[in-house]
Amino acid sequence: MNEVVFTRDAGAEVGRRLKEVLPRDVFVLADGHSQSCCMERLGLERIPEAQRITLAAGEESKSLENAARIWSMLSERKARRNSVLLNVGGGMITDIGGFAASCFKRGIRFLNVPTTLLAQVDASAGGKTGINFGGLKNEVGTFAFPEAVVIDNGFLASLPERQRLSGFAEMLKHALLADEEHLAKVMGADAAQAETEGFLSLIRESVAVKAAIVQQDPREKGLRKALNFGHTVGHAIESAALGRKTEVFHGEAVAYGLIAELFLSVRKTGFDGKRYEAVRTFIRDRYPACPAVGEPEELYERMLHDKKNEREGVNFTLLRRPGEIETDRYCGREEILEALQQI
Amino acid sequence: MNEVVFTRDAGAEVGRRLKEVLPRDVFVLADGHSQSCCMERLGLERIPEAQRITLAAGEESKSLENAARIWSMLSERKARRNSVLLNVGGGMITDIGGFAASCFKRGIRFLNVPTTLLAQVDASAGGKTGINFGGLKNEVGTFAFPEAVVIDNGFLASLPERQRLSGFAEMLKHALLADEEHLAKVMGADAAQAETEGFLSLIRESVAVKAAIVQQDPREKGLRKALNFGHTVGHAIESAALGRKTEVFHGEAVAYGLIAELFLSVRKTGFDGKRYEAVRTFIRDRYPACPAVGEPEELYERMLHDKKNEREGVNFTLLRRPGEIETDRYCGREEILEALQQI
């Protein structure tokens, strides 16, 4: 597992870690947002322009072509085993940057500085790197841990509200996987305050939930499926939206997915109905109404296709109560359709 | 470390390992030579044509474009975590195939079936995968172990003499890194017999030498440099030859490199002069005369450049005697030039 550092001064933290690295050995990868809003906070003026790449924001940038651009920069500037790639941005940047670093000369060091709430609570822990290939997400990638992940929620001051809520949905998921106490804290929090000092400890606790699960199952053989809670439905919504060019943020889709999968948990694993209603209301009060990206039947078909099931029905991660997880729970077509109607 | 199996019947061995894998989950990568000379021995008729790729023989095929071709095939045919890529060919094939497999969906299984003597003794152990990028060898790659390496020297029956000798030079290097006894055996052997049953045990012993070194230093932090014996000079010869379009096989360059680096060992670390003469004669009797690929000064400059040294002189792995290794021994310009004149 990688070290995760929580700080209010990413510049000092990164500076400390790069103190003994020559400027010629530091490379910086950013996206449009992080390039314009976050670089000043990091104080990287000494790094030559030729050692920086900025990718356009968005999933389309997570391509083999851009990985090759990063390799070309590293190769042309003679990066070596003790060089460091600094990945500054959202999950797209930490994914592709981690992939490029883990394959360059069979692996150079990399530091992740996530600058969105989603990347801070989700994409920077877990040792997964990847690029999209052949139209499929993360089809090519590696398991590789950054030297450290530096989380500074001061970066979030410039983050638009929808992006905040997108990250907040993963925090809600982590809270449901953790316990009553953590869930109460997250449901008492306000994503509008994400950049405040008080919120940083909530991010820390959220990352700890994921880290504990990943640590027990680093290669995703079993327990790690818990992290898919809300995502089976969420992915179906995302892929339906993609087909329609409707923009749905990842965390929004997860939030809707949580409603449906908690409903299934009420039906199948005895999750408390009142608590389900409370979480559903919490989500509906905060998130835009789920766009009409598809009738329940379409979403159901997408789930079937996604899981390559050869029978009817889909396996889900469900909850008995907050913190009590059941993976691989089979749900039938009618139950799933009913759950999708709750969104 | 991966399992290495020595066999006289690769077809049966591979068949046994794939017994529980569906044909739709088996993918085959080959080169021109292995495609025409080795496939029959493997009995892979049941694998559909769309699950096979044959690359043209030669280093130029070890490219990102070809890695992407492999990923496209795997993706289009819906390879999944329990799919297997079978790499059948020389070191180029096991390198690029291992790289592609280790990155597809963050790693699927792969089996290496090396079909040249060089790949059998060298490229298939060690957990290194890679492709060439930006004109540099193995600039992009991973550390990843195949599920197993299946070594069947029956494949060598169709191998031309120069290719046999190329692999044999790595066996000689391993013998020098091992001990007197193994060295005597290798110097008493004949590469023309490489496909015979008796030779298989010699291959097995040679692989064991490398495996023991790799096991002690899987990430190439120290001891593994021992495997570079003969290669500092060898690489300079190869890159000089490349500049001139003269064809020098890797093992030929290593054989010449062994002469020069043994000479340095006589001078710097007390390697026995008579034994050095015996090895030099052994090499000169078997290998074509070293082509005039460069004056000693040019080779020396290439070594300096390769090591990115900022001072005069180069560090070598040297021997005190067979099996007694000293890494990072500094040699000055004049000593190196004299050693190069011995080739």
XYZ file of C-alpha atoms in Angstrom:
686
model
C 0.000 0.000 0.000
C 1.077 3.535 -0.645
C 1.416 6.231 1.959
C -1.429 8.757 2.028
C -0.665 12.186 3.452
C -3.379 14.630 4.477
C -2.252 18.196 4.500
C -3.360 21.796 4.176
C -0.147 22.683 2.378
C 0.500 20.355 -0.555
C 3.276 22.624 -1.773
C 5.339 22.113 1.368
C 4.613 18.391 1.419
C 5.560 17.847 -2.222
C 8.579 20.099 -1.822
C 9.778 18.051 1.130
C 9.435 14.845 -0.862
C 11.261 16.218 -3.881
C 13.984 17.935 -1.882
C 16.616 15.390 -2.812
C 15.488 14.989 -6.416
C 17.228 17.060 -9.070
C 14.911 19.334 -11.097
C 15.943 17.375 -14.227
C 14.375 14.286 -12.629
C 10.948 15.761 -11.866
C 8.143 15.441 -14.432
C 4.661 16.893 -14.087
C 1.386 15.674 -15.551
C -1.706 17.870 -15.187
C -5.144 18.399 -16.678
C -6.684 21.655 -17.821
C -8.324 22.336 -14.449
C -5.330 21.475 -12.285
C -2.989 23.351 -14.610
C -4.957 26.561 -14.211
C -6.104 26.257 -10.575
C -3.619 24.110 -8.668
C -0.098 24.688 -9.924
C 0.511 27.842 -7.946
C -0.230 26.032 -4.700
C 2.449 23.471 -5.557
C 5.270 25.891 -6.311
C 6.846 23.922 -9.132
C 8.363 26.894 -10.963
C 11.794 25.277 -11.058
C 10.584 22.409 -13.259
C 11.407 23.118 -16.934
C 8.516 23.447 -19.371
C 9.785 20.484 -21.410
C 9.178 18.236 -18.401
C 5.463 19.010 -18.190
C 2.446 17.692 -20.054
C -1.072 19.031 -19.683
C -3.894 16.865 -21.005
C -7.341 18.150 -21.876
C -9.801 17.316 -19.082
C -12.125 14.363 -19.751
C -12.061 10.595 -20.173
C -11.096 10.842 -23.855
C -7.641 11.947 -22.743
C -7.035 8.641 -20.956
C -5.714 7.091 -24.167
C -2.773 5.030 -25.352
C -1.746 7.997 -27.516
C -1.396 10.184 -24.425
C 0.467 7.447 -22.530
C 2.887 7.385 -25.483
C 3.210 11.204 -25.251
C 4.220 10.848 -21.604
C 6.712 8.094 -22.468
C 8.163 10.273 -25.233
C 8.684 13.157 -22.834
C 10.290 10.880 -20.237
C 12.475 9.244 -22.865
C 13.555 12.454 -24.587
C 14.400 14.110 -21.285
C 16.279 10.972 -20.209
C 14.189 10.124 -17.157
C 15.847 7.358 -15.146
C 15.028 4.998 -12.346
C 15.138 7.696 -9.677
C 13.049 10.190 -11.652
C 9.589 11.044 -10.336
C 6.357 11.681 -12.198
C 4.054 14.027 -10.332
C 0.413 13.430 -11.273
C -1.635 16.520 -10.451
C -5.319 16.349 -11.295
C -8.466 14.263 -11.213
C -8.766 10.497 -11.494
C -8.067 10.552 -15.229
C -4.619 12.031 -14.519
C -3.713 9.721 -11.642
C -4.861 6.706 -13.703
C -2.927 7.453 -16.886
C 0.049 8.958 -15.079
C 0.319 5.939 -12.814
C 0.127 3.639 -15.824
C 2.805 5.536 -17.747
C 5.153 5.691 -14.751
C 4.666 2.028 -13.840
C 5.718 0.941 -17.357
C 8.506 3.412 -18.111
C 11.805 1.510 -17.834
C 9.735 -1.115 -15.984
C 8.681 1.378 -13.370
C 9.745 4.785 -12.129
C 8.444 6.480 -8.998
C 5.274 8.545 -9.095
C 3.477 10.835 -6.670
C -0.249 11.444 -6.910
C -1.703 14.825 -6.012
C -5.455 14.447 -6.570
C -7.185 17.786 -7.002
C -10.857 16.757 -7.140
C -12.899 15.376 -4.260
C -13.648 12.215 -6.247
C -9.961 11.532 -6.903
C -9.072 12.329 -3.305
C -11.486 9.817 -1.796
C -11.456 7.251 -4.553
C -9.006 7.195 -7.434
C -5.794 7.732 -5.532
C -5.910 4.730 -3.255
C -5.966 1.156 -4.409
C -2.974 0.753 -6.660
C -4.959 0.640 -9.883
C -3.691 2.441 -12.951
C -5.129 2.385 -16.433
C -6.059 3.802 -19.786
C -9.124 3.318 -21.925
C -8.612 1.141 -24.991
C -10.878 -0.023 -27.795
C -13.745 1.977 -26.289
C -13.477 0.182 -22.946
C -12.625 1.799 -19.617
C -9.334 0.759 -18.029
C -8.927 -2.063 -20.550
C -5.146 -1.647 -20.297
C -3.391 -0.927 -17.019
C -1.308 -2.197 -14.139
C -1.430 -2.628 -10.399
C 1.156 -0.135 -9.160
C 1.362 1.981 -6.051
C 2.446 5.608 -6.051
C 5.204 6.512 -3.659
C 2.636 8.625 -1.868
C -0.712 10.304 -2.353
C -0.782 13.896 -1.140
C -4.311 15.006 -0.307
C -4.857 18.711 0.240
C -8.502 19.762 0.255
C -7.456 23.375 -0.272
C -7.437 22.449 -3.977
C -11.191 21.970 -3.790
C -11.903 25.703 -3.371
C -12.043 26.029 -7.161
C -14.103 22.867 -7.686
C -17.626 23.380 -9.149
C -20.589 22.148 -7.107
C -21.464 19.210 -9.351
C -17.900 17.921 -9.069
C -18.055 18.237 -5.297
C -21.263 16.238 -5.165
C -19.772 13.641 -7.480
C -16.958 12.972 -5.017
C -19.334 13.185 -2.073
C -21.329 10.213 -3.418
C -18.252 7.988 -3.042
C -17.893 9.268 0.525
C -21.493 8.268 1.164
C -20.758 4.824 -0.282
C -17.690 4.432 1.944
C -19.783 5.483 4.947
C -22.378 2.818 4.150
C -19.565 0.251 3.948
C -18.070 1.476 7.239
C -20.478 1.838 10.170
C -23.353 3.834 11.688
C -21.122 6.447 13.225
C -19.240 7.325 10.068
C -22.503 7.304 8.119
C -24.047 9.798 10.535
C -21.040 12.089 10.148
C -21.137 12.047 6.359
C -24.911 12.623 6.306
C -24.339 15.595 8.605
C -21.677 17.091 6.339
C -21.981 19.587 3.501
C -20.003 19.190 0.272
C -20.105 22.973 -0.085
C -17.607 23.028 2.785
C -15.258 20.515 1.156
C -12.256 22.849 1.182
C -12.439 23.676 4.898
C -10.071 22.363 7.529
C -12.870 20.497 9.289
C -13.775 18.563 6.164
C -10.237 17.196 5.768
C -10.702 14.744 8.636
C -13.846 13.433 6.971
C -11.867 12.843 3.759
C -9.230 11.078 5.837
C -11.818 8.757 7.371
C -13.360 8.064 3.983
C -9.990 7.127 2.453
C -9.344 4.861 5.450
C -12.496 2.848 4.697
C -11.334 2.134 1.167
C -7.735 1.509 2.220
C -8.807 -1.096 4.758
C -10.773 -2.987 2.114
C -8.034 -2.766 -0.529
C -5.415 -3.904 1.958
C -7.325 -7.088 2.613
C -7.749 -7.794 -1.091
C -5.151 -5.922 -3.164
C -5.694 -7.971 -6.375
C -9.479 -7.740 -6.327
C -10.264 -11.368 -5.758
C -13.176 -11.071 -3.340
C -13.820 -8.528 -0.600
C -12.837 -5.651 -2.817
C -16.119 -6.180 -4.628
C -17.620 -4.362 -1.652
C -16.325 -1.177 -3.263
C -18.667 -1.859 -6.170
C -21.639 -1.052 -3.954
C -23.869 1.296 -5.959
C -21.711 0.777 -9.036
C -23.506 -2.035 -10.829
C -26.481 0.244 -11.378
C -24.225 3.302 -11.544
C -22.205 1.915 -14.458
C -25.377 1.031 -16.357
C -26.571 4.630 -15.952
C -23.195 5.978 -17.072
C -23.065 3.805 -20.160
C -26.695 4.630 -21.046
C -25.867 8.331 -20.697
C -22.794 7.914 -22.897
C -24.933 6.437 -25.659
C -27.154 9.536 -25.484
C -24.468 12.192 -24.996
C -26.225 13.193 -21.777
C -23.654 14.252 -19.201
C -23.902 12.291 -15.966
C -20.992 12.597 -13.548
C -19.602 9.377 -12.116
C -20.611 10.196 -8.557
C -24.109 11.209 -9.639
C -24.580 7.816 -11.261
C -23.232 6.171 -8.110
C -25.672 8.165 -5.960
C -28.615 6.904 -8.030
C -27.065 3.437 -7.934
C -26.897 3.574 -4.137
C -30.653 4.185 -3.988
C -31.394 1.162 -6.172
C -28.923 -1.148 -4.478
C -29.999 -0.110 -0.979
C -33.563 -0.909 -2.039
C -32.379 -4.362 -3.081
C -30.626 -4.632 0.285
C -33.937 -3.926 2.048
C -35.585 -6.693 0.027
C -32.820 -9.283 0.033
C -30.568 -8.792 3.050
C -32.820 -7.074 5.591
C -31.397 -3.544 5.428
C -33.584 -1.271 7.576
C -36.351 0.320 5.503
C -36.434 3.606 7.416
C -32.737 4.069 7.048
C -33.056 3.373 3.339
C -35.706 6.102 3.096
C -33.451 8.534 4.951
C -30.522 7.907 2.597
C -32.790 8.127 -0.432
C -34.161 11.488 0.717
C -30.636 12.700 1.475
C -29.562 11.884 -2.074
C -32.675 13.251 -3.792
C -32.391 16.531 -1.861
C -28.833 17.096 -3.029
C -28.418 15.591 -6.470
C -30.078 16.715 -9.677
C -32.939 14.431 -10.669
C -31.619 11.388 -12.482
C -31.842 12.265 -16.176
C -34.070 10.032 -18.250
C -31.118 8.075 -19.529
C -33.017 4.904 -19.934
C -36.060 2.929 -18.949
C -35.447 0.312 -16.246
C -35.510 -2.372 -18.937
C -32.662 -0.751 -20.810
C -30.558 -0.350 -17.677
C -31.232 -3.956 -16.771
C -30.091 -5.121 -20.214
C -26.909 -3.080 -19.868
C -26.167 -4.704 -16.500
C -26.660 -8.164 -17.951
C -24.325 -7.316 -20.820
C -21.743 -5.755 -18.514
C -21.532 -8.821 -16.311
C -21.520 -11.176 -19.318
C -24.116 -13.210 -17.474
C -25.400 -16.225 -19.305
C -28.522 -16.443 -17.200
C -31.205 -13.982 -16.133
C -30.487 -11.805 -13.106
C -27.360 -10.070 -11.816
C -25.088 -10.480 -8.781
C -24.813 -7.461 -6.493
C -22.877 -6.358 -3.456
C -25.590 -5.709 -0.834
C -25.718 -4.574 2.780
C -27.373 -6.114 5.818
C -26.724 -2.882 7.695
C -24.045 -0.156 7.496
C -20.708 -2.016 7.588
C -22.181 -5.493 7.043
C -21.479 -6.482 3.478
C -22.632 -9.399 1.370
C -20.943 -9.822 -2.003
C -22.304 -11.882 -4.907
C -25.975 -11.697 -3.932
C -28.122 -12.833 -6.824
C -31.130 -10.666 -7.723
C -33.766 -11.552 -10.299
C -35.101 -9.457 -13.141
C -38.310 -8.296 -11.445
C -36.550 -7.244 -8.234
C -34.004 -5.265 -10.203
C -36.651 -3.510 -12.290
C -38.527 -2.533 -9.148
C -35.333 -1.191 -7.556
C -34.584 0.899 -10.633
C -37.998 2.526 -10.329
C -37.022 3.969 -6.930
C -34.348 6.247 -8.362
C 9.526 -16.530 -9.592
C 7.830 -18.460 -12.344
C 7.910 -22.194 -12.748
C 10.286 -23.465 -15.454
C 9.529 -26.843 -16.983
C 12.074 -28.789 -19.030
C 10.539 -31.255 -21.393
C 11.001 -33.153 -24.621
C 7.317 -32.842 -25.413
C 6.144 -29.225 -25.191
C 2.833 -30.148 -26.804
C 1.879 -32.487 -23.970
C 3.093 -30.026 -21.331
C 1.195 -27.065 -22.787
C -1.861 -29.253 -23.375
C -1.848 -30.322 -19.739
C -1.662 -26.717 -18.592
C -4.476 -25.575 -20.867
C -6.699 -28.580 -20.186
C -9.121 -26.612 -18.041
C -9.051 -23.471 -20.179
C -11.762 -23.029 -22.799
C -10.484 -22.632 -26.383
C -12.101 -19.160 -26.431
C -9.731 -18.169 -23.629
C -6.468 -19.219 -25.289
C -4.533 -16.685 -27.380
C -1.329 -17.400 -29.292
C 1.506 -15.046 -30.182
C 4.245 -16.289 -32.519
C 6.988 -15.003 -34.801
C 7.658 -16.022 -38.391
C 10.125 -18.735 -37.395
C 8.055 -20.261 -34.610
C 4.902 -20.054 -36.713
C 6.450 -22.138 -39.484
C 8.653 -24.511 -37.454
C 7.145 -24.934 -33.999
C 3.368 -24.861 -34.132
C 2.936 -28.451 -35.190
C 4.851 -29.643 -32.140
C 2.396 -27.727 -29.927
C -0.834 -29.115 -31.363
C -2.884 -25.930 -31.050
C -5.263 -26.679 -33.928
C -8.323 -26.058 -31.758
C -7.443 -22.372 -31.236
C -9.391 -20.165 -33.697
C -7.417 -18.136 -36.212
C -8.818 -14.871 -34.799
C -7.049 -15.625 -31.508
C -3.577 -15.762 -33.051
C -1.096 -13.095 -34.027
C 2.163 -13.740 -35.861
C 4.738 -10.948 -35.815
C 7.578 -10.637 -38.307
C 10.828 -11.856 -36.745
C 13.239 -9.147 -35.590
C 13.564 -6.419 -32.972
C 11.534 -3.934 -35.049
C 8.442 -5.961 -34.231
C 8.853 -5.288 -30.503
C 6.878 -2.054 -30.833
C 4.027 -0.249 -29.118
C 2.009 -0.672 -32.321
C 2.280 -4.441 -32.060
C 1.450 -4.385 -28.339
C -1.695 -2.466 -29.325
C -2.460 -5.118 -31.980
C -2.298 -7.784 -29.272
C -4.531 -5.705 -26.976
C -7.018 -5.223 -29.812
C -7.204 -8.960 -30.433
C -7.647 -9.679 -26.710
C -10.261 -6.952 -26.389
C -12.235 -7.868 -29.501
C -12.298 -11.538 -28.557
C -13.321 -10.584 -24.998
C -10.336 -12.044 -23.184
C -10.926 -12.032 -19.443
C -8.973 -12.498 -16.265
C -8.679 -16.259 -16.687
C -7.629 -16.083 -20.344
C -4.089 -17.144 -21.225
C -1.667 -15.705 -23.747
C 0.744 -18.302 -25.089
C 3.990 -16.696 -26.258
C 5.758 -19.000 -28.709
C 9.017 -17.727 -30.158
C 12.301 -16.000 -29.429
C 13.017 -13.336 -26.833
C 11.230 -10.675 -28.880
C 7.983 -12.648 -28.575
C 8.293 -13.451 -24.877
C 9.191 -9.807 -24.149
C 6.317 -8.148 -26.024
C 3.816 -10.902 -25.220
C 4.646 -10.715 -21.527
C 4.254 -6.943 -21.625
C 0.900 -7.086 -23.399
C -0.458 -9.769 -21.069
C 0.769 -8.028 -17.916
C -1.115 -4.840 -18.856
C -4.306 -6.241 -20.356
C -7.082 -5.689 -17.797
C -4.220 -5.117 -15.328
C -2.793 -8.549 -15.986
C -3.915 -11.820 -17.504
C -1.991 -15.071 -17.334
C 0.695 -15.895 -19.868
C 2.796 -18.935 -20.696
C 6.179 -18.611 -22.394
C 7.355 -21.250 -24.841
C 10.790 -20.056 -25.977
C 11.871 -21.614 -29.262
C 15.437 -20.316 -29.623
C 18.412 -21.320 -27.486
C 18.944 -17.671 -26.479
C 15.365 -17.278 -25.272
C 15.480 -20.647 -23.511
C 18.555 -19.808 -21.433
C 18.042 -16.101 -21.090
C 14.882 -14.237 -22.025
C 12.310 -16.467 -20.393
C 13.514 -16.270 -16.820
C 13.704 -13.098 -14.807
C 10.287 -11.564 -14.961
C 11.233 -8.778 -17.339
C 8.881 -7.813 -20.137
C 9.239 -4.943 -22.556
C 8.941 -3.205 -25.875
C 11.285 -0.845 -27.659
C 10.194 2.796 -27.680
C 11.677 5.971 -29.124
C 14.567 3.955 -30.570
C 15.539 2.553 -27.167
C 15.483 -1.114 -26.179
C 12.976 -2.116 -23.502
C 12.235 1.540 -22.736
C 8.678 0.561 -21.789
C 7.878 -2.622 -19.897
C 6.927 -4.273 -16.648
C 8.187 -6.805 -14.141
C 5.765 -9.701 -14.551
C 6.182 -13.428 -14.272
C 4.669 -15.922 -16.696
C 2.638 -18.680 -15.164
C 5.304 -21.031 -16.454
C 8.104 -21.257 -18.986
C 8.053 -24.453 -21.009
C 11.492 -25.295 -22.391
C 11.681 -28.004 -25.037
C 14.993 -28.152 -26.891
C 13.378 -30.233 -29.612
C 12.368 -26.843 -31.085
C 16.045 -26.129 -31.699
C 16.353 -28.728 -34.483
C 15.335 -26.064 -36.988
C 17.558 -23.339 -35.502
C 20.392 -22.054 -37.764
C 23.961 -22.364 -36.495
C 24.511 -18.655 -35.832
C 21.395 -18.581 -33.660
C 22.613 -21.601 -31.731
C 25.962 -19.951 -31.079
C 24.208 -16.743 -30.043
C 22.363 -18.591 -27.282
C 25.441 -20.601 -26.405
C 27.335 -17.399 -25.513
C 24.822 -16.708 -22.719
C 25.366 -20.269 -21.497
C 29.095 -19.597 -21.408
C 28.434 -16.410 -19.432
C 26.251 -18.279 -16.940
C 28.983 -20.909 -16.600
C 31.555 -18.228 -15.787
C 29.172 -16.835 -13.139
C 28.563 -20.339 -11.715
C 31.657 -22.420 -10.963
C 34.561 -24.416 -12.415
C 32.565 -27.566 -12.853
C 29.732 -26.025 -14.834
C 32.253 -24.068 -16.909
C 34.105 -27.254 -17.820
C 30.837 -28.872 -18.910
C 29.808 -25.964 -21.124
C 33.281 -25.724 -22.684
C 33.047 -29.443 -23.417
C 29.647 -29.094 -25.100
C 28.757 -28.493 -28.741
C 25.971 -26.102 -29.761
C 25.451 -28.229 -32.868
C 23.934 -30.810 -30.513
C 21.552 -28.311 -28.881
C 18.416 -30.286 -29.769
C 19.581 -33.581 -28.271
C 18.283 -35.069 -25.059
C 21.706 -34.808 -23.398
C 21.879 -31.052 -24.037
C 18.606 -30.408 -22.197
C 20.230 -30.937 -18.793
C 22.885 -28.377 -19.712
C 20.148 -25.868 -20.564
C 18.490 -26.682 -17.258
C 21.708 -25.981 -15.332
C 22.251 -22.752 -17.240
C 18.743 -21.503 -16.453
C 19.316 -22.413 -12.796
C 22.338 -20.090 -12.629
C 20.289 -17.144 -13.824
C 17.284 -18.073 -11.692
C 19.406 -18.158 -8.536
C 20.736 -14.664 -9.229
C 17.330 -13.219 -10.152
C 15.730 -14.747 -7.083
C 18.164 -12.923 -4.834
C 17.549 -9.616 -6.598
C 14.238 -9.619 -8.472
C 14.099 -5.836 -8.976
C 17.651 -5.451 -10.230
C 19.022 -3.442 -7.358
C 22.464 -5.035 -6.981
C 23.541 -8.617 -7.490
C 21.587 -8.948 -10.707
C 24.207 -6.759 -12.314
C 26.279 -9.947 -12.372
C 24.160 -10.967 -15.351
C 25.615 -7.988 -17.212
C 28.975 -9.733 -17.381
C 30.176 -9.397 -20.978
C 27.289 -7.061 -21.772
C 28.829 -3.634 -21.210
C 31.193 -4.235 -24.106
C 28.615 -6.413 -25.874
C 26.014 -3.631 -25.956
C 28.578 -1.160 -27.306
C 29.347 -3.598 -30.146
C 25.655 -4.107 -30.846
C 24.905 -0.409 -30.980
C 27.973 0.273 -33.153
C 26.803 -2.480 -35.509
C 23.301 -0.997 -35.603
C 24.716 2.344 -36.718
C 26.475 0.556 -39.610
C 23.724 -1.894 -40.529
C 26.187 -4.723 -39.898
C 24.367 -7.722 -38.481
C 25.814 -8.880 -35.159
C 23.721 -11.326 -33.143
C 23.249 -10.541 -29.472
C 25.159 -13.618 -28.307
C 28.007 -12.929 -30.708
C 28.428 -9.468 -29.238
C 28.301 -10.984 -25.738
C 30.972 -13.527 -26.697
C 33.301 -10.713 -27.810
C 32.329 -8.801 -24.678
C 33.276 -11.771 -22.507
C 36.795 -11.722 -23.968
C 37.247 -8.033 -23.165
C 35.695 -8.200 -19.709
C 37.636 -11.338 -18.759
C 40.783 -9.510 -19.804
C 39.818 -6.686 -17.437
C 39.173 -9.311 -14.770
C 42.747 -10.595 -15.220
C 44.050 -7.069 -14.772
C 41.787 -5.820 -11.994
C 40.489 -8.745 -9.971
C 43.160 -11.430 -10.422
C 41.292 -13.789 -12.788
C 43.706 -16.525 -13.888
C 45.529 -15.545 -17.097
C 45.735 -19.073 -18.494
C 42.046 -19.660 -18.024
C 41.342 -16.373 -19.740
C 43.423 -17.537 -22.713
C 41.534 -20.832 -22.819
C 38.134 -19.095 -22.890
C 39.345 -16.610 -25.495
C 40.545 -19.433 -27.749
C 37.274 -21.301 -27.196
C 35.324 -18.272 -28.365
C 37.584 -17.396 -31.305
C 37.464 -20.984 -32.562
C 33.677 -20.989 -32.668
C 32.436 -17.509 -33.411
C 32.950 -15.540 -36.618
C 35.664 -12.912 -36.299
C 34.268 -9.796 -34.658
C 33.264 -7.521 -37.556
C 35.071 -4.210 -37.731
C 32.139 -2.415 -36.150
C 34.227 0.225 -34.534
C 37.667 1.169 -33.334
C 38.216 0.704 -29.592
C 37.846 4.474 -29.137
C 34.371 4.420 -30.649
C 33.255 1.479 -28.521
C 34.624 3.206 -25.438
C 32.689 6.377 -26.242
C 29.520 4.336 -26.676
C 30.008 2.733 -23.264
C 30.507 6.123 -21.633
C 27.335 7.406 -23.273
C 25.364 4.282 -22.377
C 26.219 4.569 -18.696
C 25.627 8.331 -18.680
C 28.872 8.643 -16.779
C 29.946 12.127 -15.942
C 33.545 11.128 -15.418
C 36.075 9.147 -17.444
C 36.006 5.371 -17.123
C 33.241 2.809 -16.782
C 32.042 0.435 -14.058
C 32.061 -3.270 -14.920
C 30.982 -6.536 -13.414
C 34.238 -8.520 -13.156
C 35.285 -11.973 -11.935
C 37.933 -13.035 -9.482
C 37.465 -16.606 -10.642
C 34.507 -18.599 -12.038
C 31.640 -17.970 -9.617
C 33.324 -15.116 -7.724
C 31.721 -11.897 -8.869
C 32.586 -8.262 -8.220
C 30.023 -5.712 -9.393
C 30.743 -2.018 -9.942
C 34.462 -2.310 -10.544
C 35.775 0.926 -11.990
C 38.077 0.673 -15.026
C 39.907 3.580 -16.619
C 40.071 4.562 -20.263
C 43.471 3.041 -21.070
C 42.625 -0.312 -19.477
C 39.366 -0.495 -21.393
C 41.029 0.353 -24.716
C 43.603 -2.368 -24.149
C 40.885 -4.898 -23.307
C 38.985 -4.034 -26.493
C 42.103 -4.803 -28.525
C 41.990 -8.430 -27.341
C 38.737 -9.221 -29.139
